[in-house]
Coordinates of C-alpha atoms in Angstrom, one line a residue:
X1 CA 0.0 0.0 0.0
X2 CA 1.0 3.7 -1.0
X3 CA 1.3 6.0 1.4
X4 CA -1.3 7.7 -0.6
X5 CA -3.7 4.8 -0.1
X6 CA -3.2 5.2 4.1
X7 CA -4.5 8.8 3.7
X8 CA -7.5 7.6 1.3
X9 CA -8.9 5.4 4.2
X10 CA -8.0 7.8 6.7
X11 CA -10.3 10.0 4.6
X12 CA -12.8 6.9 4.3
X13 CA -13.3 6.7 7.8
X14 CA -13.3 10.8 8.7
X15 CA -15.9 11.1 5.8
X16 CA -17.7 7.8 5.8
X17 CA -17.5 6.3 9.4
X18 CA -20.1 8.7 10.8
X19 CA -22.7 7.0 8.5
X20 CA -25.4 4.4 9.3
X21 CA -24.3 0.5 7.4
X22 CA -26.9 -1.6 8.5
X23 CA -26.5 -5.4 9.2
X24 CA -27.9 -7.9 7.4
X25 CA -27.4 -5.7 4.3
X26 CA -26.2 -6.4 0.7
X27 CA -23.9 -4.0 0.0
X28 CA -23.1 -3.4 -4.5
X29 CA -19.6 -2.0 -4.4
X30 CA -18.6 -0.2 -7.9
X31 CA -14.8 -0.6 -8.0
X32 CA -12.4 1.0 -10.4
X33 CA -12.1 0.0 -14.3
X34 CA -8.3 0.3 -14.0
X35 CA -7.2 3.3 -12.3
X36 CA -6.7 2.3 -8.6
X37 CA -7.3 6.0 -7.8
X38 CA -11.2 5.7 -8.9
X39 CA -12.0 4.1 -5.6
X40 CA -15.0 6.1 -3.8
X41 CA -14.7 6.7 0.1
X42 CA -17.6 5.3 0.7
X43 CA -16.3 2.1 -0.9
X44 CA -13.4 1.9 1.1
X45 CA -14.9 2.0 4.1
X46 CA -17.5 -0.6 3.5
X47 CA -14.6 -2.7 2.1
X48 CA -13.1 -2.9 5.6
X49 CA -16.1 -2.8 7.6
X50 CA -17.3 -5.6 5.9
X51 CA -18.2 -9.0 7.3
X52 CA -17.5 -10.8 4.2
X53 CA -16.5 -9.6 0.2
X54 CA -18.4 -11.5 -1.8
X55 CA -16.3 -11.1 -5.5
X56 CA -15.8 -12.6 -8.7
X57 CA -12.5 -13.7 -8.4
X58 CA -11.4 -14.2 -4.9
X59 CA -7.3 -13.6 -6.2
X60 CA -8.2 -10.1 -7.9
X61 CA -10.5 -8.7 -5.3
X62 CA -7.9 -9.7 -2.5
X63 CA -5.1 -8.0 -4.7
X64 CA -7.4 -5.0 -4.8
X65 CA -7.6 -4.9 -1.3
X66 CA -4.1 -5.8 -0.4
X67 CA -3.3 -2.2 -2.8
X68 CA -6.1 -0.1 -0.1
X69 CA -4.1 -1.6 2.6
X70 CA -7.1 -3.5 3.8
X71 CA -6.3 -7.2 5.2
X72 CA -9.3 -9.5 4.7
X73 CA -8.9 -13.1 5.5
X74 CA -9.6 -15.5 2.9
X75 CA -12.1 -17.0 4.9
X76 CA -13.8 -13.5 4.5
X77 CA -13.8 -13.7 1.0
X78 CA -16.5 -16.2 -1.2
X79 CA -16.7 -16.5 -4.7
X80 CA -20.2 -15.3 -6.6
X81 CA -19.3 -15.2 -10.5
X82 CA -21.5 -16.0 -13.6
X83 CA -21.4 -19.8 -12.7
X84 CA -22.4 -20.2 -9.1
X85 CA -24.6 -16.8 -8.8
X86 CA -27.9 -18.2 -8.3
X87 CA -26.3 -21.0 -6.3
X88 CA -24.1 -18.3 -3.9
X89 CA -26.6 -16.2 -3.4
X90 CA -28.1 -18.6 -1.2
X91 CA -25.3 -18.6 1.0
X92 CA -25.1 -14.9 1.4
X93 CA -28.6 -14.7 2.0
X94 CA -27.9 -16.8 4.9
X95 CA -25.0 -14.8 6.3
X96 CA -26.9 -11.7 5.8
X97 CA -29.7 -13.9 8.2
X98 CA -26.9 -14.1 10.3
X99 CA -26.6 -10.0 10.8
X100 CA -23.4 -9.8 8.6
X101 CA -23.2 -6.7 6.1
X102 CA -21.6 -8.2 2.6
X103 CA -20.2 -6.5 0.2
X104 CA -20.1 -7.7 -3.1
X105 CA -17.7 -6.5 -5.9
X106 CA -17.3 -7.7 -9.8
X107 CA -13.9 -7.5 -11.0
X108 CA -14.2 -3.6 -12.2
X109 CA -16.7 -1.4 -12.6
X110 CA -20.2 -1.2 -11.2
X111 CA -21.8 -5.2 -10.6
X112 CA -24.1 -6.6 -13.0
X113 CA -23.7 -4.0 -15.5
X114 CA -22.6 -6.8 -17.9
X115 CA -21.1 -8.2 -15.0
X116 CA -22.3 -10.7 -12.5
X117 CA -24.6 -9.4 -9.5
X118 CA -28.2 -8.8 -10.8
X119 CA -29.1 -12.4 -10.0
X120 CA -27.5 -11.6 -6.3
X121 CA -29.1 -8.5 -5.9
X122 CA -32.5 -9.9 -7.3
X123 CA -32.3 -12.9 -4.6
X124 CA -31.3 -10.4 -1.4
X125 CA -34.5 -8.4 -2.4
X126 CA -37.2 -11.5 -2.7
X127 CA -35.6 -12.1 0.6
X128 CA -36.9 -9.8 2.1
X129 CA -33.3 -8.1 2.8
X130 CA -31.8 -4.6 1.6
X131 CA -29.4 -4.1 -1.6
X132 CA -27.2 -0.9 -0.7
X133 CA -25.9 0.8 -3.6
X134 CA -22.7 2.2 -3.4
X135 CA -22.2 4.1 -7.0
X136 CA -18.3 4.5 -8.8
X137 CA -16.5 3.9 -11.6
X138 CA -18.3 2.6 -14.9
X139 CA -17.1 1.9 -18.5
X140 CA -20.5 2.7 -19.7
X141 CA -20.2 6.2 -18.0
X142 CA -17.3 7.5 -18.4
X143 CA -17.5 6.7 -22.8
X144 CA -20.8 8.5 -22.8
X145 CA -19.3 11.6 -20.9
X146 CA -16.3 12.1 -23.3
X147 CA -18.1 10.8 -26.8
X148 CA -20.0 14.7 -27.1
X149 CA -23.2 13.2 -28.0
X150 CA -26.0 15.5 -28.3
X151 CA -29.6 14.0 -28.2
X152 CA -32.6 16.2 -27.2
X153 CA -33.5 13.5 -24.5
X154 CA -30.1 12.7 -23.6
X155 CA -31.5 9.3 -24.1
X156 CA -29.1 5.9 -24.8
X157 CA -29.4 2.4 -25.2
X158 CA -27.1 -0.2 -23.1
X159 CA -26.3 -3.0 -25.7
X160 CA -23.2 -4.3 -24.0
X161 CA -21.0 -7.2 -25.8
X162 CA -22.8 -8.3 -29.2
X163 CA -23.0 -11.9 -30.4
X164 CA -19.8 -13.2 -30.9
X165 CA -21.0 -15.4 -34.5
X166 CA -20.6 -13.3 -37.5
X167 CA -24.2 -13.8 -38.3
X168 CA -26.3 -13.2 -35.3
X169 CA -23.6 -10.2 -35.1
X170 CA -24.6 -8.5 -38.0
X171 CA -28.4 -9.3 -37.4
X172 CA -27.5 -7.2 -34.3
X173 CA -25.8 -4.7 -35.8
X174 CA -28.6 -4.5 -38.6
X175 CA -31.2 -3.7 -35.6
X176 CA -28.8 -0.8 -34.5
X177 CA -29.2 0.7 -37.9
X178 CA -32.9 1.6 -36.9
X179 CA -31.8 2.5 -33.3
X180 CA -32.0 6.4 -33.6
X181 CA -30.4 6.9 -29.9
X182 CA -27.2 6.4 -29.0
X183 CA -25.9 3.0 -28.0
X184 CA -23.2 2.1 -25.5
X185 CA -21.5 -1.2 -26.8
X186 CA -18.5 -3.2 -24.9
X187 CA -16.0 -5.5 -26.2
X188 CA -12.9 -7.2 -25.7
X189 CA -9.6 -7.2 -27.7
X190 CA -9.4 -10.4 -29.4
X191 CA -13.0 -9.7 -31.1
X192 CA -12.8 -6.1 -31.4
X193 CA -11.7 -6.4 -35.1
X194 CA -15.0 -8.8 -36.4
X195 CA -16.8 -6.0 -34.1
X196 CA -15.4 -2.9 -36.5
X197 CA -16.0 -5.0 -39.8
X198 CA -19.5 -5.5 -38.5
X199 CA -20.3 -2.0 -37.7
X200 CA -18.6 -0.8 -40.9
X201 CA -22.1 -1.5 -41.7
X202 CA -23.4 1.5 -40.6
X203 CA -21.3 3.9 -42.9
X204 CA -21.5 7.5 -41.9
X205 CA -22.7 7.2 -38.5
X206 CA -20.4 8.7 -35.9
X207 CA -19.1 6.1 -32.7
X208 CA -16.7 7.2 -30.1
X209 CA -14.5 4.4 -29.5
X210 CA -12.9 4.2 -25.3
X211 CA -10.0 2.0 -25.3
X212 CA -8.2 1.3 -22.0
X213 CA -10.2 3.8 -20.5
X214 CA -9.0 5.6 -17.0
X215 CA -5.7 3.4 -17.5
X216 CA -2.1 4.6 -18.7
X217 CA -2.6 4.1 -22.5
X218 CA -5.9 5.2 -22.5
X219 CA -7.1 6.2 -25.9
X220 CA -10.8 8.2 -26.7
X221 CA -11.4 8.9 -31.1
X222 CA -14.4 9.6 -32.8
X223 CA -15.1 8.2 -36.7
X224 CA -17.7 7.5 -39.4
X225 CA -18.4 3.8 -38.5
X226 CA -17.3 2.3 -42.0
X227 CA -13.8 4.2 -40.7
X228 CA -13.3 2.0 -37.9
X229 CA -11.5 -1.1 -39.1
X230 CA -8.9 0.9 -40.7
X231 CA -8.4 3.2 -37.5
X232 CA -7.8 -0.4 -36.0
X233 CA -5.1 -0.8 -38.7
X234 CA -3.2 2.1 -38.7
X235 CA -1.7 0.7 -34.9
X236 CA -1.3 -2.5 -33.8
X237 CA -1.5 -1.1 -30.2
X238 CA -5.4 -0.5 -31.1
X239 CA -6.8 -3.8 -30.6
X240 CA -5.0 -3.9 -27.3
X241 CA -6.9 -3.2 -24.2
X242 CA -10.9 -3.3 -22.9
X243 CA -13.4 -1.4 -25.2
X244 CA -16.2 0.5 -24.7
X245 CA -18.0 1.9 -27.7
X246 CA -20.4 5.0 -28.3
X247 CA -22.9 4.6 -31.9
X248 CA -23.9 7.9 -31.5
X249 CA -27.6 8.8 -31.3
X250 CA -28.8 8.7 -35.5
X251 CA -29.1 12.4 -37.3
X252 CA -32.2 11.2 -39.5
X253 CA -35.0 9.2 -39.1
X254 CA -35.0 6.0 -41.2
X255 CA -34.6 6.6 -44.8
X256 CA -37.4 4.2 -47.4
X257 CA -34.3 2.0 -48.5
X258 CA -33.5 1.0 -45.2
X259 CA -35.5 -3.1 -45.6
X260 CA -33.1 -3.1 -48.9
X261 CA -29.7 -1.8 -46.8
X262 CA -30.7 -4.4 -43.9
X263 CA -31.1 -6.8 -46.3
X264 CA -28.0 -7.0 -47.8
X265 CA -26.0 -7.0 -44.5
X266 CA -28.1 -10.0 -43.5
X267 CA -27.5 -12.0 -46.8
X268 CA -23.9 -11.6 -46.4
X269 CA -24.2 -14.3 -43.3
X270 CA -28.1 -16.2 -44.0
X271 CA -29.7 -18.1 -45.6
X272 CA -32.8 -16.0 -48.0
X273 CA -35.4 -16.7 -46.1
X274 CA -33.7 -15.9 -42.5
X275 CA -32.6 -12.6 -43.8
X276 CA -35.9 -11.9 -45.2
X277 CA -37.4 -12.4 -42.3
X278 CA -35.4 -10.7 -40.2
X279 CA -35.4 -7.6 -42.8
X280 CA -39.0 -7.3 -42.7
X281 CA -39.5 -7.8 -39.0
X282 CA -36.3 -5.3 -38.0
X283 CA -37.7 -2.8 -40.7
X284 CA -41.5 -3.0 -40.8
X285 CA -40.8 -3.4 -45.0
X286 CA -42.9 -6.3 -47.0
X287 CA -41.7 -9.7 -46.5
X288 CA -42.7 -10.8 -50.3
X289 CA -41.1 -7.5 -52.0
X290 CA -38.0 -8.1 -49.2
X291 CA -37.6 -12.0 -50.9
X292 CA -38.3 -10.8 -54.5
X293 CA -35.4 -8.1 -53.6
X294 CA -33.4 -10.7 -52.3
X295 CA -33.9 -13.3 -54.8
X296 CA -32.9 -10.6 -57.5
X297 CA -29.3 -9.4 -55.2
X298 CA -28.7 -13.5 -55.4
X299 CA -28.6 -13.1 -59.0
X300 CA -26.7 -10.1 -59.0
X301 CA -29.7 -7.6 -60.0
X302 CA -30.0 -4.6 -58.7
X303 CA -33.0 -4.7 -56.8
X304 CA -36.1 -2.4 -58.2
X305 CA -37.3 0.5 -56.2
X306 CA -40.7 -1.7 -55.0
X307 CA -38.3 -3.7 -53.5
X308 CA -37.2 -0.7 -51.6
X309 CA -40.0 0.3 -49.3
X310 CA -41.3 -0.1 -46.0
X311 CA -44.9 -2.0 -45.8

């Protein structure tokens, strides 16, 4: 621990301690994304009055804690992660019977936001017992305060991580095309290349791209989507790193060609009638002028303009 850490829970406890933490409480601690300093006082002080962390990795959330300078035994520490939730939650339940406050903490960031803890939380409530929120750092945050998008409504959409198969990727991305709000997407570096080829798609729309946010190579760029892949490119340092992704919020409303421009991104992985379908239910167009269009795009005929329109 940094000497600068000691005066952080010093702090903790002079601005914290005088607060009411209730036993027998569930306690949702956001924790930082990658900057250690991103640590709320609040947190810390939970963090150490604490009967028991509940984590997602009981090795990274006792390194965390070893950095605050806060000693928990690993008996105080149980594992609650994406393949024992429902299962754990159980067993905190019963410590929080017991009068014990828990804390539970994801590996970074805020808990199940595309991290485990929603089943936890969900379980503690039907229980009958309180879920304490104790708010910090978040990927999905801190991209939307940097990528300058400008909405009436401020309004966004979370997507998080898309389908990792090409296919039911681009089906995805073809429903963002008729998203007109901005969407916050996630992703991690060994797919973040079939993400940009994907979402190259959407041509001229703007998307901020976060890469290692809050951390020492932290990079933030805005781009026309169909500019992404080659942004990638031009460093090989730029599919390093966690992602978080801003499509900005869509200047138009959807144009009449849009079945047609759906269409064609969906043939590229599906069968006809798949993409049709899809197509007509993502756009509202007409299935039978969607197949006719697609039929004719098979045979390398540019579609005519009835194929075109929205029924």
């Amino acid at each position: 621990m940094s000497a600068s850490f000691a005066l952080a829970l010093n702090a903790a406890r002079e601005a914290a301690g005088s607060q009411h933490y209730p036993q027998g409480a569930l306690y949702v601690v956001a924790t930082p994304i990658g900057n250690l300093a991103d640590i709320a006082l609040r947190a810390l002080h939970v963090l150490q009055i604490a009967d028991v962390v509940a984590c997602e990795d009981t090795r990274h959330t006792q390194a965390l804690l070893r950095a605050y300078g806060i000693d928990k035994p690993s008996a105080h520490l149980l594992a609650v992660h994406q393949h024992n939730e429902t299962e754990a939650a159980q067993t905190v339940i019963e410590r929080l019977r017991a009068g014990q406050r828990v804390a539970y903490a994801s590996d970074a960031g805020t808990p199940a936001v595309s991290d485990p803890g929603a089943r936890l939380a969900a379980a503690v409530r039907e229980a009958g017992m309180r879920v304490v929120p104790l708010p910090g750092a978040s990927s999905v945050t801190a991209a939307l305060s940097v990528a300058g998008v400008i909405a009436d409504d401020g309004a966004f959409v979370f997507a998080g991580f898309l389908p990792s198969k090409a296919g039911e990727r681009d089906a995805a991305v073809a429903l963002l095309a008729q998203e007109t709000r901005a969407v916050v997407l996630l992703e991690a570096p060994h797919r973040i290349e079939a993400l940009a080829k994907s979402i190259a798609a959407l041509g001229e729309r703007s998307i901020t791209v976060g890469r290692e946010l809050t951390k020492q190579f932290e990079e933030v760029a805005t781009m026309a989507c169909d500019g992404l892949p080659a942004w990638l490119a031009a460093d090989a340092q730029r599919t390093r790193g966690e992602f978080a992704l801003v499509l900005h919020a869509a200047p138009d409303a959807p144009k009449a060609d849009d079945g047609l421009r759906v269409l064609e991104l969906l043939l590229k992985e599906l069968p006809v009638k798949t993409a049709v379908k899809l197509a007509a239910e993502i756009t509202g167009g007409s299935r039978n002028e969607l197949y006719e269009a697609a039929l004719r795009l098979k045979e390398g005929i540019a579609p005519s303009p009835s194929g075109r329109g929205q029924g």
